[in-house]
């Protein structure tokens, strides 16, 4: 039976799925339209951007480009990425479907990501996981930091006890900001110093979430 006031809140990239290769391909299509920039990115680059919001990412990709041109390229990239992911999707980590099925019986499941608006919806569309999650929130929709978005979804869903699962230092800081325990998904992209809970795989996430939330 679902516990109405407890939740497992997830980051998206590097936690539930890996779409880095597909996003790189989509963004490079757009960057190729601007040959004067002579710029392409790699999957390794993308992994280093994980956890940052879209504006910060494009400042890293195009540091010497005017704000106007950079924002224009960013908007094109978002559209190209959304269309690309609708066709090709990303790759769910092994065990995610089983994890969601097990935890959904006990807790509310929610996504909080620093992605742009539309990305989480594309993830849910492609994976057909709308019914597994009761809510989601993203930086691109609220303009707020991840920690405040965690607080927001907890408030609007009546959550009294939650855990946040993510793979980056920023995720750890967001959980601390929101006052919730953090499970570090070490199978993802990022590095976190001295986390209390380290999940080496999806099964670890299940066991730790159940241990923390009861």
Short mmCIF file of C-alpha atoms in Angstrom, two decimals:
data_model
loop_
_atom_site.label_atom_id
_atom_site.label_comp_id
_atom_site.label_asym_id
_atom_site.label_seq_id
_atom_site.Cartn_x
_atom_site.Cartn_y
_atom_site.Cartn_z
CA UNK A 1 0.00 0.00 0.00
CA UNK A 2 1.31 3.45 -0.89
CA UNK A 3 2.55 5.60 1.98
CA UNK A 4 1.03 8.96 1.13
CA UNK A 5 3.50 11.16 2.98
CA UNK A 6 6.79 9.54 1.90
CA UNK A 7 8.59 9.93 -1.43
CA UNK A 8 11.60 8.83 -3.43
CA UNK A 9 12.64 11.81 -5.54
CA UNK A 10 14.94 11.19 -8.50
CA UNK A 11 17.34 13.14 -10.61
CA UNK A 12 17.01 12.11 -14.26
CA UNK A 13 20.26 11.95 -16.27
CA UNK A 14 22.80 9.60 -14.76
CA UNK A 15 20.22 8.31 -12.30
CA UNK A 16 17.27 6.87 -14.25
CA UNK A 17 18.64 6.87 -17.79
CA UNK A 18 21.58 7.86 -20.00
CA UNK A 19 20.73 10.01 -23.01
CA UNK A 20 24.14 11.66 -23.29
CA UNK A 21 25.03 10.11 -26.67
CA UNK A 22 21.70 11.10 -28.21
CA UNK A 23 21.81 14.63 -26.82
CA UNK A 24 25.37 15.10 -28.10
CA UNK A 25 24.29 13.98 -31.57
CA UNK A 26 21.36 16.39 -31.55
CA UNK A 27 23.37 19.36 -30.31
CA UNK A 28 26.18 18.70 -32.80
CA UNK A 29 23.62 18.83 -35.62
CA UNK A 30 22.83 22.37 -34.50
CA UNK A 31 26.44 23.40 -33.90
CA UNK A 32 27.30 22.25 -37.44
CA UNK A 33 24.93 24.94 -38.74
CA UNK A 34 27.40 27.51 -37.39
CA UNK A 35 30.69 26.59 -39.12
CA UNK A 36 32.34 29.84 -38.03
CA UNK A 37 32.29 28.51 -34.46
CA UNK A 38 34.16 25.32 -35.42
CA UNK A 39 32.61 23.61 -32.40
CA UNK A 40 31.46 20.06 -31.69
CA UNK A 41 31.06 18.34 -28.33
CA UNK A 42 31.73 14.80 -27.13
CA UNK A 43 29.93 12.40 -24.81
CA UNK A 44 32.72 13.02 -22.29
CA UNK A 45 31.97 16.74 -22.47
CA UNK A 46 28.30 16.02 -21.86
CA UNK A 47 29.07 13.93 -18.79
CA UNK A 48 31.02 16.85 -17.34
CA UNK A 49 27.99 19.13 -17.81
CA UNK A 50 25.58 16.85 -15.94
CA UNK A 51 23.83 18.49 -13.01
CA UNK A 52 24.10 21.99 -14.45
CA UNK A 53 21.19 23.93 -15.92
CA UNK A 54 20.96 24.53 -19.65
CA UNK A 55 22.14 28.17 -19.48
CA UNK A 56 25.30 27.25 -17.58
CA UNK A 57 25.99 24.37 -19.96
CA UNK A 58 25.89 26.57 -23.04
CA UNK A 59 28.08 29.16 -21.35
CA UNK A 60 30.64 26.38 -20.99
CA UNK A 61 30.20 25.20 -24.59
CA UNK A 62 30.29 28.68 -26.14
CA UNK A 63 32.12 30.97 -23.69
CA UNK A 64 33.26 33.47 -26.31
CA UNK A 65 29.97 33.78 -28.20
CA UNK A 66 27.63 36.71 -27.64
CA UNK A 67 24.73 36.09 -25.27
CA UNK A 68 22.24 36.67 -28.08
CA UNK A 69 23.82 34.15 -30.46
CA UNK A 70 24.46 31.66 -27.66
CA UNK A 71 20.84 31.76 -26.52
CA UNK A 72 19.67 31.35 -30.11
CA UNK A 73 21.86 28.26 -30.55
CA UNK A 74 20.65 26.95 -27.20
CA UNK A 75 17.00 27.27 -28.22
CA UNK A 76 17.70 25.50 -31.52
CA UNK A 77 19.51 22.75 -29.64
CA UNK A 78 16.60 22.24 -27.24
CA UNK A 79 14.19 21.81 -30.16
CA UNK A 80 16.56 19.48 -32.04
CA UNK A 81 17.18 17.46 -28.88
CA UNK A 82 13.48 17.06 -28.12
CA UNK A 83 12.75 15.86 -31.65
CA UNK A 84 15.75 13.52 -31.62
CA UNK A 85 14.86 11.98 -28.26
CA UNK A 86 11.26 11.46 -29.28
CA UNK A 87 12.58 9.18 -32.03
CA UNK A 88 15.64 7.62 -30.41
CA UNK A 89 15.23 8.07 -26.64
CA UNK A 90 17.93 7.28 -24.13
CA UNK A 91 18.83 4.09 -22.28
CA UNK A 92 17.21 3.20 -18.97
CA UNK A 93 19.65 1.82 -16.43
CA UNK A 94 19.29 -1.90 -15.79
CA UNK A 95 16.72 -2.56 -13.08
CA UNK A 96 14.94 0.81 -13.22
CA UNK A 97 11.56 -0.67 -14.19
CA UNK A 98 11.73 -3.23 -11.40
CA UNK A 99 12.80 -0.55 -8.91
CA UNK A 100 9.90 1.72 -9.78
CA UNK A 101 7.39 -1.12 -9.61
CA UNK A 102 8.62 -2.11 -6.15
CA UNK A 103 8.90 1.35 -4.62
CA UNK A 104 5.65 2.65 -6.12
CA UNK A 105 3.72 0.32 -3.82
CA UNK A 106 5.19 2.07 -0.78
CA UNK A 107 6.08 5.63 -1.73
CA UNK A 108 5.28 8.45 -4.08
CA UNK A 109 7.82 8.65 -6.91
CA UNK A 110 8.83 12.07 -8.23
CA UNK A 111 11.42 13.49 -10.66
CA UNK A 112 13.31 16.74 -9.97
CA UNK A 113 15.88 17.72 -12.59
CA UNK A 114 17.86 20.77 -13.68
CA UNK A 115 16.81 20.12 -17.28
CA UNK A 116 14.82 22.44 -19.52
CA UNK A 117 11.04 22.27 -19.69
CA UNK A 118 9.97 19.50 -22.06
CA UNK A 119 12.86 17.14 -21.33
CA UNK A 120 11.24 15.27 -18.44
CA UNK A 121 8.04 14.98 -20.47
CA UNK A 122 10.01 13.51 -23.38
CA UNK A 123 11.60 11.01 -20.98
CA UNK A 124 8.18 9.98 -19.67
CA UNK A 125 6.72 9.79 -23.17
CA UNK A 126 9.52 7.67 -24.60
CA UNK A 127 9.76 5.29 -21.64
CA UNK A 128 5.98 5.21 -21.09
CA UNK A 129 6.51 5.77 -17.37
CA UNK A 130 3.92 8.49 -16.75
CA UNK A 131 1.93 6.18 -14.47
CA UNK A 132 4.94 5.43 -12.27
CA UNK A 133 5.53 9.04 -11.19
CA UNK A 134 3.01 11.23 -9.40
CA UNK A 135 4.84 14.49 -10.17
CA UNK A 136 7.95 16.09 -11.67
CA UNK A 137 9.59 19.49 -11.63
CA UNK A 138 12.45 21.05 -13.60
CA UNK A 139 14.57 24.18 -13.53
CA UNK A 140 13.35 25.14 -16.99
CA UNK A 141 9.78 25.44 -15.73
CA UNK A 142 10.25 27.15 -12.35
CA UNK A 143 13.59 28.91 -12.77
CA UNK A 144 14.44 27.72 -9.27
CA UNK A 145 17.43 25.76 -8.04
CA UNK A 146 17.11 22.01 -7.62
CA UNK A 147 16.96 22.21 -3.83
CA UNK A 148 14.01 24.60 -3.96
CA UNK A 149 12.29 22.40 -6.54
CA UNK A 150 12.65 19.43 -4.18
CA UNK A 151 10.98 21.51 -1.48
CA UNK A 152 8.28 22.54 -3.96
CA UNK A 153 7.28 19.02 -4.97
CA UNK A 154 7.29 17.89 -1.36
CA UNK A 155 4.97 20.71 -0.38
CA UNK A 156 2.47 20.23 -3.20
CA UNK A 157 2.35 16.46 -2.72
CA UNK A 158 2.07 16.53 1.06
CA UNK A 159 5.40 14.78 1.55
CA UNK A 160 6.75 14.72 5.10
CA UNK A 161 9.70 12.39 4.55
CA UNK A 162 11.72 11.98 1.36
CA UNK A 163 15.04 10.87 -0.05
CA UNK A 164 16.75 12.32 -3.13
CA UNK A 165 18.63 10.06 -5.54
CA UNK A 166 21.24 11.60 -7.83
CA UNK A 167 24.73 11.24 -9.24
CA UNK A 168 26.45 14.62 -8.92
CA UNK A 169 27.84 16.99 -6.32
CA UNK A 170 25.06 19.40 -7.27
CA UNK A 171 22.49 16.72 -6.48
CA UNK A 172 24.06 16.18 -3.07
CA UNK A 173 24.01 19.92 -2.39
CA UNK A 174 20.38 20.13 -3.53
CA UNK A 175 19.36 17.40 -1.11
CA UNK A 176 21.19 19.17 1.70
CA UNK A 177 19.49 22.45 0.76
CA UNK A 178 16.10 20.73 0.88
CA UNK A 179 16.90 18.97 4.15
CA UNK A 180 16.47 15.42 2.85
CA UNK A 181 18.84 12.42 2.86
CA UNK A 182 20.83 11.81 -0.33
CA UNK A 183 21.58 8.54 -2.09
CA UNK A 184 24.59 8.87 -4.40
CA UNK A 185 24.08 6.89 -7.61
CA UNK A 186 27.74 6.10 -8.20
CA UNK A 187 26.85 4.25 -11.43
CA UNK A 188 26.06 7.65 -12.98
CA UNK A 189 28.34 10.39 -14.28
CA UNK A 190 29.40 12.53 -11.36
CA UNK A 191 31.62 12.49 -8.28
CA UNK A 192 30.41 13.15 -4.74
CA UNK A 193 32.72 13.52 -1.75
CA UNK A 194 32.03 11.34 1.28
CA UNK A 195 28.36 10.53 0.67
CA UNK A 196 26.57 8.70 3.47
CA UNK A 197 24.70 6.40 1.09
CA UNK A 198 26.42 5.04 -2.03
CA UNK A 199 24.35 3.05 -4.53
CA UNK A 200 26.57 1.08 -6.88
CA UNK A 201 23.53 -0.18 -8.78
CA UNK A 202 19.76 0.14 -8.92
CA UNK A 203 19.17 -2.61 -6.36
CA UNK A 204 21.22 -0.60 -3.86
CA UNK A 205 18.91 2.37 -4.45
CA UNK A 206 15.87 0.23 -3.61
CA UNK A 207 17.39 -1.13 -0.41
CA UNK A 208 18.69 2.24 0.77
CA UNK A 209 15.43 4.05 0.04
CA UNK A 210 13.52 1.45 2.04
CA UNK A 211 16.06 1.67 4.87
CA UNK A 212 15.81 5.47 5.04
CA UNK A 213 12.07 5.86 4.60
CA UNK A 214 10.90 2.76 6.44
#
